Short mmCIF file of C-alpha atoms in Angstrom, two decimals:
data_model
loop_
_atom_site.label_atom_id
_atom_site.label_comp_id
_atom_site.label_asym_id
_atom_site.label_seq_id
_atom_site.Cartn_x
_atom_site.Cartn_y
_atom_site.Cartn_z
CA MET A 1 -2.77 94.69 -72.68
CA ALA A 2 -5.76 95.54 -74.85
CA GLY A 3 -3.82 94.81 -78.01
CA GLU A 4 -2.70 91.43 -76.71
CA ASN A 5 -6.25 90.49 -75.73
CA GLU A 6 -7.59 91.71 -79.07
CA ILE A 7 -5.39 89.22 -80.92
CA ARG A 8 -5.89 86.21 -78.71
CA VAL A 9 -9.55 85.97 -77.70
CA LYS A 10 -12.00 85.76 -80.56
CA SER A 11 -13.81 82.53 -79.71
CA VAL A 12 -15.41 81.74 -76.35
CA ALA A 13 -17.10 78.63 -75.00
CA ILE A 14 -19.53 79.05 -72.11
CA ILE A 15 -20.25 75.86 -70.16
CA GLY A 16 -23.79 75.80 -68.78
CA ALA A 17 -27.07 77.49 -69.72
CA GLY A 18 -28.36 78.29 -66.26
CA ALA A 19 -28.57 81.80 -64.88
CA ALA A 20 -24.78 82.27 -64.96
CA GLY A 21 -24.53 81.10 -68.56
CA ALA A 22 -27.49 83.23 -69.64
CA VAL A 23 -26.13 86.55 -68.41
CA THR A 24 -22.57 85.67 -69.48
CA ALA A 25 -23.74 84.96 -73.03
CA ALA A 26 -25.58 88.29 -73.06
CA ALA A 27 -22.48 90.13 -71.81
CA PHE A 28 -20.18 88.58 -74.41
CA LYS A 29 -22.63 89.16 -77.25
CA ALA A 30 -23.06 92.80 -76.21
CA GLU A 31 -19.35 93.44 -76.79
CA ASP A 32 -19.91 92.97 -80.53
CA TYR A 33 -16.31 91.83 -80.62
CA PHE A 34 -16.12 88.04 -80.34
CA GLU A 35 -16.41 86.12 -83.60
CA HIS A 36 -17.58 82.79 -82.19
CA ILE A 37 -19.55 82.23 -78.98
CA ARG A 38 -21.11 78.90 -77.98
CA VAL A 39 -23.08 77.93 -74.87
CA PHE A 40 -22.93 74.20 -74.18
CA GLU A 41 -25.73 72.82 -72.01
CA ARG A 42 -26.15 69.16 -71.10
CA ARG A 43 -29.89 69.41 -70.51
CA GLU A 44 -32.60 69.67 -73.16
CA THR A 45 -33.32 73.32 -72.37
CA ALA A 46 -31.83 76.34 -70.66
CA GLY A 47 -32.69 76.86 -67.01
CA GLY A 48 -29.91 75.23 -65.03
CA THR A 49 -30.72 74.16 -61.52
CA TRP A 50 -34.26 75.57 -61.87
CA ILE A 51 -35.37 72.87 -64.32
CA TYR A 52 -37.92 70.71 -62.51
CA ASP A 53 -37.52 66.95 -62.87
CA ALA A 54 -40.80 65.54 -61.55
CA ASP A 55 -39.61 61.92 -61.54
CA PRO A 56 -35.84 61.74 -61.02
CA PRO A 57 -34.27 58.27 -61.33
CA PRO A 58 -33.09 56.66 -58.07
CA GLY A 59 -29.43 57.16 -58.95
CA PRO A 60 -26.51 55.17 -57.57
CA PRO A 61 -26.25 54.19 -53.87
CA ILE A 62 -24.99 56.91 -51.57
CA GLN A 63 -21.23 57.02 -50.99
CA PRO A 64 -20.69 58.44 -47.49
CA GLY A 65 -17.71 60.75 -47.18
CA SER A 66 -16.67 60.33 -50.82
CA LEU A 67 -15.34 63.28 -52.79
CA ALA A 68 -16.83 64.42 -56.08
CA GLY A 69 -13.97 62.89 -58.05
CA GLU A 70 -14.99 59.47 -56.72
CA VAL A 71 -18.74 60.01 -56.98
CA ASP A 72 -18.66 61.74 -60.38
CA PRO A 73 -15.57 60.46 -62.24
CA PRO A 74 -14.78 61.43 -65.85
CA LEU A 75 -16.02 59.27 -68.69
CA GLU A 76 -13.70 57.23 -70.83
CA ILE A 77 -13.37 59.10 -74.11
CA PRO A 78 -13.62 57.06 -77.32
CA ALA A 79 -10.64 57.03 -79.65
CA ASN A 80 -10.66 58.57 -83.11
CA LEU A 81 -13.12 61.40 -82.73
CA PRO A 82 -15.60 62.37 -84.13
CA ARG A 83 -17.49 59.20 -83.38
CA ILE A 84 -20.96 57.80 -82.80
CA ALA A 85 -21.23 55.49 -79.79
CA PRO A 86 -23.88 53.79 -77.65
CA PRO A 87 -25.45 56.17 -75.14
CA ASN A 88 -23.61 56.67 -71.87
CA GLN A 89 -24.89 54.64 -68.91
CA GLN A 90 -22.76 56.24 -66.19
CA GLU A 91 -24.53 58.55 -63.75
CA ARG A 92 -23.75 62.16 -64.68
CA TYR A 93 -25.88 63.89 -62.01
CA SER A 94 -27.68 66.04 -64.55
CA GLN A 95 -31.02 65.93 -62.70
CA THR A 96 -31.78 68.96 -60.56
CA PRO A 97 -32.59 69.16 -56.82
CA VAL A 98 -35.77 71.21 -57.29
CA TYR A 99 -38.75 69.87 -55.33
CA ALA A 100 -42.36 70.68 -56.14
CA SER A 101 -42.92 73.40 -53.54
CA VAL A 102 -39.54 75.11 -53.68
CA THR A 103 -39.39 78.86 -54.16
CA THR A 104 -36.54 81.30 -54.47
CA ASN A 105 -35.12 82.44 -51.14
CA VAL A 106 -33.66 85.74 -52.36
CA PRO A 107 -35.94 88.76 -53.00
CA ASP A 108 -36.69 89.05 -56.70
CA ILE A 109 -35.16 92.50 -57.07
CA ALA A 110 -31.81 91.15 -55.86
CA MET A 111 -32.06 87.90 -57.77
CA SER A 112 -33.14 89.27 -61.15
CA PHE A 113 -30.65 90.63 -63.63
CA SER A 114 -30.51 94.41 -63.85
CA ASP A 115 -32.35 94.68 -67.17
CA ALA A 116 -35.35 92.44 -66.40
CA ARG A 117 -37.42 91.56 -63.34
CA PHE A 118 -39.07 88.27 -62.43
CA ALA A 119 -42.74 87.89 -63.29
CA TYR A 120 -43.57 88.29 -59.60
CA GLY A 121 -42.00 88.00 -56.19
CA PRO A 122 -40.48 88.49 -53.78
CA PHE A 123 -40.15 84.67 -53.50
CA ALA A 124 -41.16 83.04 -56.76
CA PRO A 125 -42.02 79.38 -57.40
CA HIS A 126 -39.36 77.37 -59.19
CA TYR A 127 -40.90 77.62 -62.66
CA ILE A 128 -40.55 81.41 -62.65
CA PRO A 129 -36.71 81.53 -62.63
CA ARG A 130 -36.63 78.63 -65.11
CA GLN A 131 -38.89 80.53 -67.53
CA TYR A 132 -36.96 83.72 -66.80
CA ILE A 133 -33.65 82.12 -67.83
CA GLU A 134 -35.14 80.67 -71.02
CA ASN A 135 -36.68 84.03 -71.90
CA TYR A 136 -33.42 85.82 -71.15
CA PHE A 137 -31.66 83.87 -73.90
CA SER A 138 -34.45 84.77 -76.33
CA ALA A 139 -34.64 88.42 -75.29
CA HIS A 140 -30.92 88.90 -75.91
CA LYS A 141 -30.96 86.78 -79.08
CA THR A 142 -28.41 84.43 -77.59
CA ASP A 143 -30.63 81.37 -77.94
CA ALA A 144 -28.96 80.80 -81.31
CA LEU A 145 -25.69 80.27 -79.40
CA LEU A 146 -27.11 77.31 -77.44
CA VAL A 147 -25.91 73.76 -78.06
CA LEU A 148 -28.30 71.62 -76.00
CA ASN A 149 -28.15 67.99 -74.84
CA THR A 150 -24.38 68.42 -74.97
CA THR A 151 -22.00 67.58 -72.13
CA LEU A 152 -18.41 68.76 -71.83
CA GLU A 153 -16.43 65.60 -71.07
CA ASP A 154 -12.86 66.89 -71.32
CA LEU A 155 -11.27 70.33 -71.16
CA SER A 156 -7.57 70.44 -72.01
CA GLN A 157 -5.06 73.16 -72.82
CA ILE A 158 -3.33 72.78 -76.17
CA PRO A 159 -0.43 74.76 -77.66
CA PRO A 160 -1.42 77.69 -79.88
CA PRO A 161 -0.79 77.60 -83.63
CA GLU A 162 1.47 80.66 -83.43
CA LYS A 163 4.59 80.71 -81.28
CA GLY A 164 4.33 83.00 -78.26
CA ALA A 165 0.54 83.17 -78.26
CA PRO A 166 -1.49 81.88 -75.28
CA ASN A 167 -2.62 78.29 -75.18
CA LYS A 168 -6.02 77.40 -76.57
CA TRP A 169 -8.64 75.06 -75.14
CA LYS A 170 -9.75 71.77 -76.64
CA LEU A 171 -13.26 70.72 -75.66
CA THR A 172 -14.31 67.09 -76.01
CA LEU A 173 -18.09 67.09 -76.28
CA ARG A 174 -20.81 64.43 -76.13
CA LYS A 175 -24.29 65.07 -77.51
CA TYR A 176 -27.11 62.65 -76.95
CA ASP A 177 -29.24 62.16 -80.06
CA PRO A 178 -32.71 61.07 -78.84
CA ALA A 179 -33.90 60.21 -82.36
CA GLN A 180 -31.20 57.60 -82.85
CA HIS A 181 -30.51 56.85 -79.15
CA VAL A 182 -26.78 57.36 -79.60
CA ASP A 183 -24.04 59.64 -78.28
CA VAL A 184 -22.24 61.81 -80.82
CA TRP A 185 -18.68 62.66 -79.75
CA TRP A 186 -16.54 65.43 -81.25
CA GLU A 187 -13.95 68.09 -80.42
CA GLU A 188 -13.86 71.87 -80.75
CA VAL A 189 -11.13 74.42 -80.03
CA PHE A 190 -11.71 77.84 -78.42
CA ASP A 191 -9.53 80.76 -77.38
CA ALA A 192 -11.23 81.10 -74.00
CA VAL A 193 -13.64 79.20 -71.76
CA VAL A 194 -16.10 80.33 -69.07
CA LEU A 195 -17.20 77.71 -66.55
CA ALA A 196 -20.79 78.48 -65.56
CA ASN A 197 -21.82 74.90 -64.82
CA GLY A 198 -23.16 75.42 -61.29
CA HIS A 199 -22.49 73.39 -58.15
CA TYR A 200 -25.80 71.83 -57.10
CA SER A 201 -25.37 68.54 -58.93
CA VAL A 202 -23.28 66.07 -56.94
CA PRO A 203 -24.86 65.39 -53.52
CA TYR A 204 -22.69 65.16 -50.43
CA VAL A 205 -23.39 62.67 -47.63
CA PRO A 206 -20.97 62.72 -44.65
CA ASP A 207 -19.24 59.61 -43.40
CA VAL A 208 -20.98 58.26 -40.29
CA LYS A 209 -20.13 55.05 -38.48
CA GLY A 210 -22.12 52.16 -39.97
CA LEU A 211 -23.90 54.29 -42.62
CA GLU A 212 -22.47 52.51 -45.66
CA GLU A 213 -23.37 49.06 -44.29
CA TYR A 214 -26.80 50.30 -43.13
CA SER A 215 -27.53 51.72 -46.57
CA ALA A 216 -26.49 48.48 -48.26
CA LYS A 217 -28.70 46.39 -45.97
CA PHE A 218 -31.71 48.70 -46.36
CA PRO A 219 -31.59 49.87 -50.00
CA GLY A 220 -33.44 53.10 -50.63
CA ARG A 221 -33.91 53.90 -46.97
CA VAL A 222 -31.18 56.56 -46.94
CA ILE A 223 -31.42 59.21 -49.65
CA HIS A 224 -30.20 62.72 -50.34
CA SER A 225 -32.63 65.62 -50.55
CA LYS A 226 -31.80 65.91 -54.24
CA LEU A 227 -34.27 63.06 -54.84
CA TYR A 228 -37.08 64.58 -52.74
CA ARG A 229 -40.05 66.00 -54.65
CA SER A 230 -43.09 66.03 -52.34
CA PRO A 231 -44.26 64.70 -48.96
CA HIS A 232 -46.79 62.26 -50.46
CA PRO A 233 -44.49 59.20 -50.79
CA TYR A 234 -43.72 59.49 -47.06
CA LYS A 235 -47.32 59.23 -45.83
CA SER A 236 -47.36 57.67 -42.33
CA LYS A 237 -43.64 56.90 -42.52
CA LYS A 238 -41.13 57.52 -39.76
CA VAL A 239 -38.69 60.07 -41.22
CA VAL A 240 -35.39 61.54 -40.04
CA ILE A 241 -34.13 64.72 -41.71
CA ILE A 242 -30.39 65.39 -41.50
CA GLY A 243 -29.43 69.04 -41.70
CA ASN A 244 -30.69 72.46 -40.77
CA SER A 245 -30.11 74.52 -43.89
CA ALA A 246 -32.92 75.92 -46.04
CA SER A 247 -33.72 72.52 -47.56
CA GLY A 248 -33.64 70.78 -44.17
CA HIS A 249 -35.98 73.42 -42.80
CA ASP A 250 -38.35 73.19 -45.78
CA LEU A 251 -38.52 69.39 -45.86
CA SER A 252 -39.03 69.05 -42.10
CA GLU A 253 -41.98 71.44 -42.08
CA GLU A 254 -43.46 70.04 -45.29
CA LEU A 255 -43.31 66.40 -44.13
CA VAL A 256 -45.38 67.21 -41.05
CA SER A 257 -48.40 67.17 -43.36
CA ALA A 258 -47.88 63.53 -44.37
CA ALA A 259 -45.28 61.62 -42.36
CA HIS A 260 -45.69 59.81 -39.05
CA LEU A 261 -45.29 62.40 -36.31
CA PRO A 262 -43.01 63.63 -35.05
CA VAL A 263 -40.68 64.25 -37.97
CA TYR A 264 -37.19 64.02 -36.51
CA GLN A 265 -34.67 66.67 -37.53
CA SER A 266 -31.01 66.00 -36.73
CA ARG A 267 -29.13 69.29 -36.26
CA ARG A 268 -25.50 70.07 -35.56
CA SER A 269 -26.47 73.54 -34.37
CA ALA A 270 -29.42 75.90 -34.38
CA SER A 271 -30.10 78.01 -37.43
CA ARG A 272 -31.06 81.68 -37.37
CA TRP A 273 -34.71 80.83 -38.02
CA ASP A 274 -35.01 78.36 -35.11
CA GLY A 275 -36.83 79.38 -31.97
CA ASP A 276 -36.40 77.97 -28.49
CA ALA A 277 -38.53 74.96 -29.34
CA PRO A 278 -39.22 73.04 -32.56
CA PRO A 279 -42.39 73.74 -34.54
CA ALA A 280 -45.40 71.52 -33.93
CA GLY A 281 -44.90 68.03 -35.31
CA ILE A 282 -41.09 68.23 -35.36
CA GLU A 283 -38.64 66.87 -32.80
CA TRP A 284 -35.06 68.03 -32.77
CA LYS A 285 -32.26 65.51 -32.37
CA PRO A 286 -28.49 65.93 -32.20
CA ILE A 287 -26.18 64.56 -34.90
CA ILE A 288 -26.13 60.84 -35.61
CA LYS A 289 -23.07 58.99 -34.36
CA GLU A 290 -23.86 55.45 -35.50
CA TYR A 291 -26.10 53.33 -37.72
CA GLN A 292 -26.61 49.73 -36.64
CA LEU A 293 -27.53 46.77 -38.83
CA ASP A 294 -30.60 45.97 -36.74
CA GLY A 295 -32.01 49.29 -37.99
CA ARG A 296 -31.27 51.33 -34.90
CA ILE A 297 -29.97 54.89 -35.30
CA ILE A 298 -27.96 56.26 -32.36
CA PHE A 299 -27.54 59.97 -31.78
CA ASP A 300 -24.72 61.89 -30.12
CA ASP A 301 -26.56 62.07 -26.80
CA ASP A 302 -26.98 58.24 -26.81
CA THR A 303 -30.70 58.44 -27.53
CA TYR A 304 -31.81 56.25 -30.41
CA LEU A 305 -34.59 55.51 -32.86
CA ASP A 306 -35.85 52.15 -34.11
CA GLY A 307 -38.16 51.47 -37.02
CA VAL A 308 -37.11 54.45 -39.15
CA ASP A 309 -38.51 54.21 -42.68
CA THR A 310 -36.56 57.00 -44.39
CA VAL A 311 -33.47 59.10 -43.70
CA ILE A 312 -33.10 62.19 -45.89
CA TYR A 313 -29.72 63.93 -45.93
CA CYS A 314 -30.05 67.68 -46.54
CA THR A 315 -26.29 68.15 -46.44
CA GLY A 316 -25.58 70.05 -49.61
CA TYR A 317 -23.50 69.44 -52.68
CA GLN A 318 -19.91 69.25 -53.83
CA ALA A 319 -18.35 71.28 -56.60
CA SER A 320 -17.64 68.87 -59.44
CA PHE A 321 -15.55 69.37 -62.56
CA PRO A 322 -15.19 65.85 -64.04
CA PHE A 323 -14.26 67.35 -67.40
CA TRP A 324 -11.15 69.07 -66.06
CA ASN A 325 -8.05 67.26 -67.38
CA ALA A 326 -5.61 67.85 -64.53
CA LYS A 327 -2.82 65.99 -66.32
CA ALA A 328 -3.06 68.05 -69.51
CA ASN A 329 -3.59 71.29 -67.59
CA GLY A 330 -0.83 70.74 -65.06
CA ARG A 331 -2.89 71.08 -61.88
CA PRO A 332 -6.31 70.36 -60.36
CA LEU A 333 -9.06 72.95 -60.59
CA TRP A 334 -10.54 72.41 -57.10
CA ASP A 335 -8.90 71.70 -53.74
CA TYR A 336 -11.37 69.53 -51.81
CA ALA A 337 -9.37 69.64 -48.59
CA ALA A 338 -9.48 73.45 -48.58
CA GLY A 339 -12.89 73.73 -50.29
CA LYS A 340 -11.73 76.23 -52.91
CA LEU A 341 -10.66 76.85 -56.46
CA VAL A 342 -6.93 76.40 -57.06
CA GLY A 343 -4.98 79.49 -58.07
CA ALA A 344 -8.04 81.69 -58.49
CA TYR A 345 -8.33 85.44 -57.99
CA TRP A 346 -11.47 87.34 -56.96
CA HIS A 347 -13.42 84.06 -57.23
CA THR A 348 -13.47 84.54 -61.01
CA PHE A 349 -10.03 84.60 -62.67
CA PHE A 350 -7.05 82.19 -62.75
CA ARG A 351 -3.38 83.16 -62.54
CA ALA A 352 -2.14 80.20 -64.58
CA PHE A 353 -4.99 80.33 -67.09
CA PRO A 354 -5.65 83.92 -68.27
CA THR A 355 -8.26 82.68 -70.79
CA LEU A 356 -10.28 80.67 -68.26
CA GLY A 357 -12.99 82.16 -66.07
CA VAL A 358 -15.48 80.76 -63.58
CA ILE A 359 -18.85 82.19 -62.57
CA GLY A 360 -21.19 81.37 -59.72
CA VAL A 361 -18.90 79.70 -57.18
CA PRO A 362 -19.32 82.18 -54.25
CA ARG A 363 -22.27 81.86 -51.89
CA THR A 364 -23.57 85.37 -52.21
CA LEU A 365 -26.08 87.44 -54.20
CA THR A 366 -26.70 84.72 -56.86
CA PHE A 367 -28.04 86.02 -60.19
CA ARG A 368 -26.89 89.60 -59.72
CA SER A 369 -23.32 88.59 -58.88
CA PHE A 370 -23.23 86.40 -62.01
CA GLU A 371 -23.94 89.55 -64.01
CA TYR A 372 -20.93 91.36 -62.55
CA GLN A 373 -18.64 88.40 -63.17
CA GLY A 374 -19.83 87.86 -66.75
CA ILE A 375 -19.44 91.51 -67.67
CA ALA A 376 -15.95 91.70 -66.13
CA LEU A 377 -14.76 88.67 -68.12
CA ALA A 378 -16.30 89.98 -71.36
CA ARG A 379 -14.67 93.39 -70.94
CA LEU A 380 -11.33 91.84 -70.01
CA TRP A 381 -11.17 89.46 -72.98
CA SER A 382 -12.36 92.07 -75.46
CA GLY A 383 -9.54 94.34 -74.29
CA ARG A 384 -11.99 97.00 -73.10
CA ASN A 385 -11.41 96.53 -69.39
CA ALA A 386 -11.00 99.74 -67.41
CA GLN A 387 -8.07 98.41 -65.41
CA PRO A 388 -5.89 95.31 -65.68
CA LEU A 389 -5.89 92.45 -63.22
CA PRO A 390 -3.25 92.73 -60.51
CA SER A 391 0.13 91.09 -61.03
CA ASP A 392 0.47 87.36 -60.42
CA GLU A 393 2.25 88.13 -57.16
CA GLU A 394 -0.63 90.31 -55.94
CA GLN A 395 -3.19 87.71 -56.97
CA GLU A 396 -1.29 84.99 -55.16
CA ARG A 397 -1.05 87.19 -52.07
CA TRP A 398 -4.81 87.81 -52.17
CA GLU A 399 -5.51 84.08 -52.33
CA ALA A 400 -3.10 83.22 -49.49
CA GLU A 401 -4.35 86.00 -47.21
CA ARG A 402 -7.99 85.09 -47.81
CA ALA A 403 -7.28 81.42 -47.18
CA GLU A 404 -5.60 82.25 -43.87
CA ARG A 405 -8.31 84.71 -42.83
CA THR A 406 -11.18 82.34 -43.57
CA ARG A 407 -9.34 79.46 -41.91
CA ARG A 408 -8.90 81.46 -38.73
CA GLY A 409 -12.51 82.56 -38.80
CA LYS A 410 -13.70 79.00 -39.56
CA LYS A 411 -15.45 80.25 -42.67
CA LYS A 412 -15.58 78.94 -46.21
CA PHE A 413 -13.19 80.48 -48.71
CA HIS A 414 -15.89 81.29 -51.28
CA ASP A 415 -18.55 82.56 -48.86
CA ILE A 416 -19.02 86.32 -49.30
CA PRO A 417 -21.16 87.80 -46.50
CA TRP A 418 -23.27 90.90 -46.98
CA ASP A 419 -23.44 92.67 -43.65
CA ASP A 420 -19.72 93.31 -43.15
CA GLY A 421 -19.46 95.01 -46.54
CA GLU A 422 -17.58 92.18 -48.25
CA THR A 423 -20.21 91.75 -50.97
CA PHE A 424 -19.91 95.44 -51.86
CA GLU A 425 -16.13 95.19 -51.95
CA TRP A 426 -16.21 92.13 -54.21
CA LEU A 427 -18.73 93.55 -56.66
CA ASP A 428 -16.93 96.88 -56.67
CA GLY A 429 -13.73 95.10 -57.67
CA LEU A 430 -15.50 93.51 -60.65
CA PHE A 431 -17.07 96.89 -61.46
CA ARG A 432 -13.65 98.57 -61.55
CA ILE A 433 -12.23 95.91 -63.87
CA ALA A 434 -15.18 96.13 -66.25
CA GLY A 435 -15.51 99.90 -66.44
CA LEU A 436 -18.09 101.66 -68.61
CA GLY A 437 -19.35 100.87 -72.08
CA THR A 438 -17.96 102.43 -75.23
CA LEU A 439 -19.19 105.62 -76.85
CA LYS A 440 -20.82 103.52 -79.60
CA GLY A 441 -22.56 101.35 -77.05
CA GLU A 442 -20.63 98.09 -77.23
CA GLY A 443 -20.63 96.10 -74.05
CA ARG A 444 -22.78 95.97 -70.96
CA ILE A 445 -22.27 98.28 -68.03
CA PRO A 446 -22.13 96.72 -64.55
CA PRO A 447 -25.35 97.66 -62.73
CA ALA A 448 -25.55 99.81 -59.64
CA LEU A 449 -26.59 98.33 -56.31
CA GLY A 450 -29.54 100.63 -55.87
CA ALA A 451 -31.11 101.61 -52.58
CA ASP A 452 -34.20 99.51 -53.33
CA LEU A 453 -32.08 96.40 -53.88
CA ILE A 454 -30.08 97.00 -50.72
CA TRP A 455 -33.26 97.50 -48.71
CA ALA A 456 -34.72 94.26 -50.07
CA VAL A 457 -31.65 92.20 -49.17
CA GLU A 458 -31.56 93.59 -45.64
CA HIS A 459 -35.29 93.52 -44.88
CA ILE A 460 -37.17 90.92 -46.92
CA ARG A 461 -36.87 87.44 -45.42
CA LYS A 462 -38.21 84.08 -46.49
CA TYR A 463 -37.07 82.66 -43.15
CA PRO A 464 -37.49 85.35 -40.47
CA GLU A 465 -36.10 84.92 -37.00
CA PRO A 466 -38.68 83.89 -34.42
CA GLY A 467 -39.77 86.12 -31.55
CA LYS A 468 -40.06 89.33 -33.53
CA GLY A 469 -43.67 90.50 -33.67
CA SER A 470 -45.39 92.61 -36.28
CA ASP A 471 -45.66 95.41 -33.74
CA GLY A 472 -41.92 95.91 -33.94
CA ASP A 473 -41.11 94.75 -30.40
CA SER A 474 -37.54 93.52 -30.15
CA SER A 475 -35.16 93.03 -27.28
CA ASP A 476 -32.40 94.49 -29.43
CA LYS A 477 -33.76 97.90 -30.38
CA GLU A 478 -30.53 99.23 -31.85
CA ASP A 479 -30.06 96.28 -34.18
CA ALA A 480 -33.63 95.69 -35.29
CA SER A 481 -34.69 95.70 -38.92
CA GLY A 482 -37.79 94.69 -40.81
CA ALA A 483 -38.44 91.36 -42.47
CA LEU A 484 -41.20 90.74 -44.97
CA VAL A 485 -42.84 87.38 -44.31
CA LYS A 486 -45.78 85.53 -45.82
CA VAL A 487 -48.94 85.02 -43.79
CA GLY A 488 -52.34 83.48 -44.37
CA ASP A 489 -55.43 85.51 -45.19
CA GLU A 490 -56.78 84.93 -41.68
CA GLU A 491 -53.77 86.76 -40.22
CA ALA A 492 -53.66 89.84 -42.42
CA ASP A 493 -55.40 91.48 -45.31
CA SER A 494 -52.15 91.58 -47.27
CA GLU A 495 -50.22 88.48 -48.33
CA TRP A 496 -47.03 89.94 -46.84
CA VAL A 497 -46.45 91.73 -43.55
CA LEU A 498 -43.44 93.51 -42.12
CA VAL A 499 -42.05 92.12 -38.87
CA ARG A 500 -38.97 93.12 -36.95
CA ARG A 501 -35.81 91.10 -36.77
CA SER A 502 -32.17 91.44 -35.83
CA VAL A 503 -29.54 91.76 -38.55
CA LYS A 504 -26.81 89.11 -38.61
CA ASP A 505 -25.79 87.93 -42.08
CA SER A 506 -28.43 88.96 -44.55
CA LEU A 507 -27.37 86.25 -47.02
CA ALA A 508 -26.90 83.43 -44.50
CA PHE A 509 -29.88 81.47 -45.83
CA ILE A 510 -28.44 81.05 -49.35
#
């Protein structure tokens, strides 16, 4: 196996210069094996989803219930490449969802890569991870590998030059030249490709009766949280927030300072950080069942609101791979009905495409899990992996069994919870594939999950559960654990205090 890999993978393209791309580039460079590594990033700098766009453009009208393939279709590729063309006018969803007050929601020790910590924590403002990612490229001398302002527009398998060798990958690339205000199109060929392009780009808005017509009649009234930056534009406005995830929670509480009160929050169910009653200035509502053209919004319990100024959907994002050429590659990359990668193993590898990898899809320990995935792919493609991947039959069985298990449990295929040990099992599998470094030092070693990191994940909370006091009182004494939460100076001498809370899923807020 090592000999086969040694012949076939010498050039690697990494798509995306966010956190996943940064640590993957460092892992591949550390092998001192690959002859050609490139990191293609469509933004003007590294940083990924942590780049702050203070004034995002309005974007196209919302498309309720539409899949990413409809919302974010591929571009038409010019003939006869290379070529210079007028700049693209189609929405590419390259702006980020970062709002002014957002902070990380994972303790810094668990979010940082193993060889460098954030400037401060445990919950850092958005510019800290952005600077951290930029600095990480410089610290590992991988900034020279960056190709910025460059979007992958097509990824297609092509036959290899030698008979019997694995297929190669043809990348069709588009680089915006701001000096000339043109797009430069060209193609490059690589032995292997790592997709590290993230999945917080294409907003999802569910299909609700009358929403499309309502949105057309009242342009700009219904938006996705991706466009939200601060509460100031909503001063004295009647606002409805849809969703109860971290962003729905943040926006509801933040808008209390500016919007007409109460701020209405539409929730399908209670979150772990909700108490028995909403916070001051917020009124909970059930899900919306209909939008009417007279402006009325009707909820599931038949209550309604008139005169709403703004509806903000905090309903997440869809994975989008508009560059994936399903015709040339013989199959789609993502199954939207099942919400999962097609033919993938261990959320990282592909049975049909041994020289394709993907990083960052699971909802789990973010930055640190990217490190494990990047190292495992680098070791595998350099032929230095400690153990081979399972057979195709075993990989297929893993995928089918996981699909059935998550379907029965009504869970998402790529969600990897912490408290039942699944995160440890997943990272351990990547650890076993990667193995140790060489005697001469080539290659990174997968980091240990130290006791301090484990304690931080299980105890430090940005969103603690209500009803657990700082004195440690809890109705569930056997299942109580600490949570570090921020308080004002009038409440404690320290900025952070330890309160008690009950363990459920320690990564549920991600």
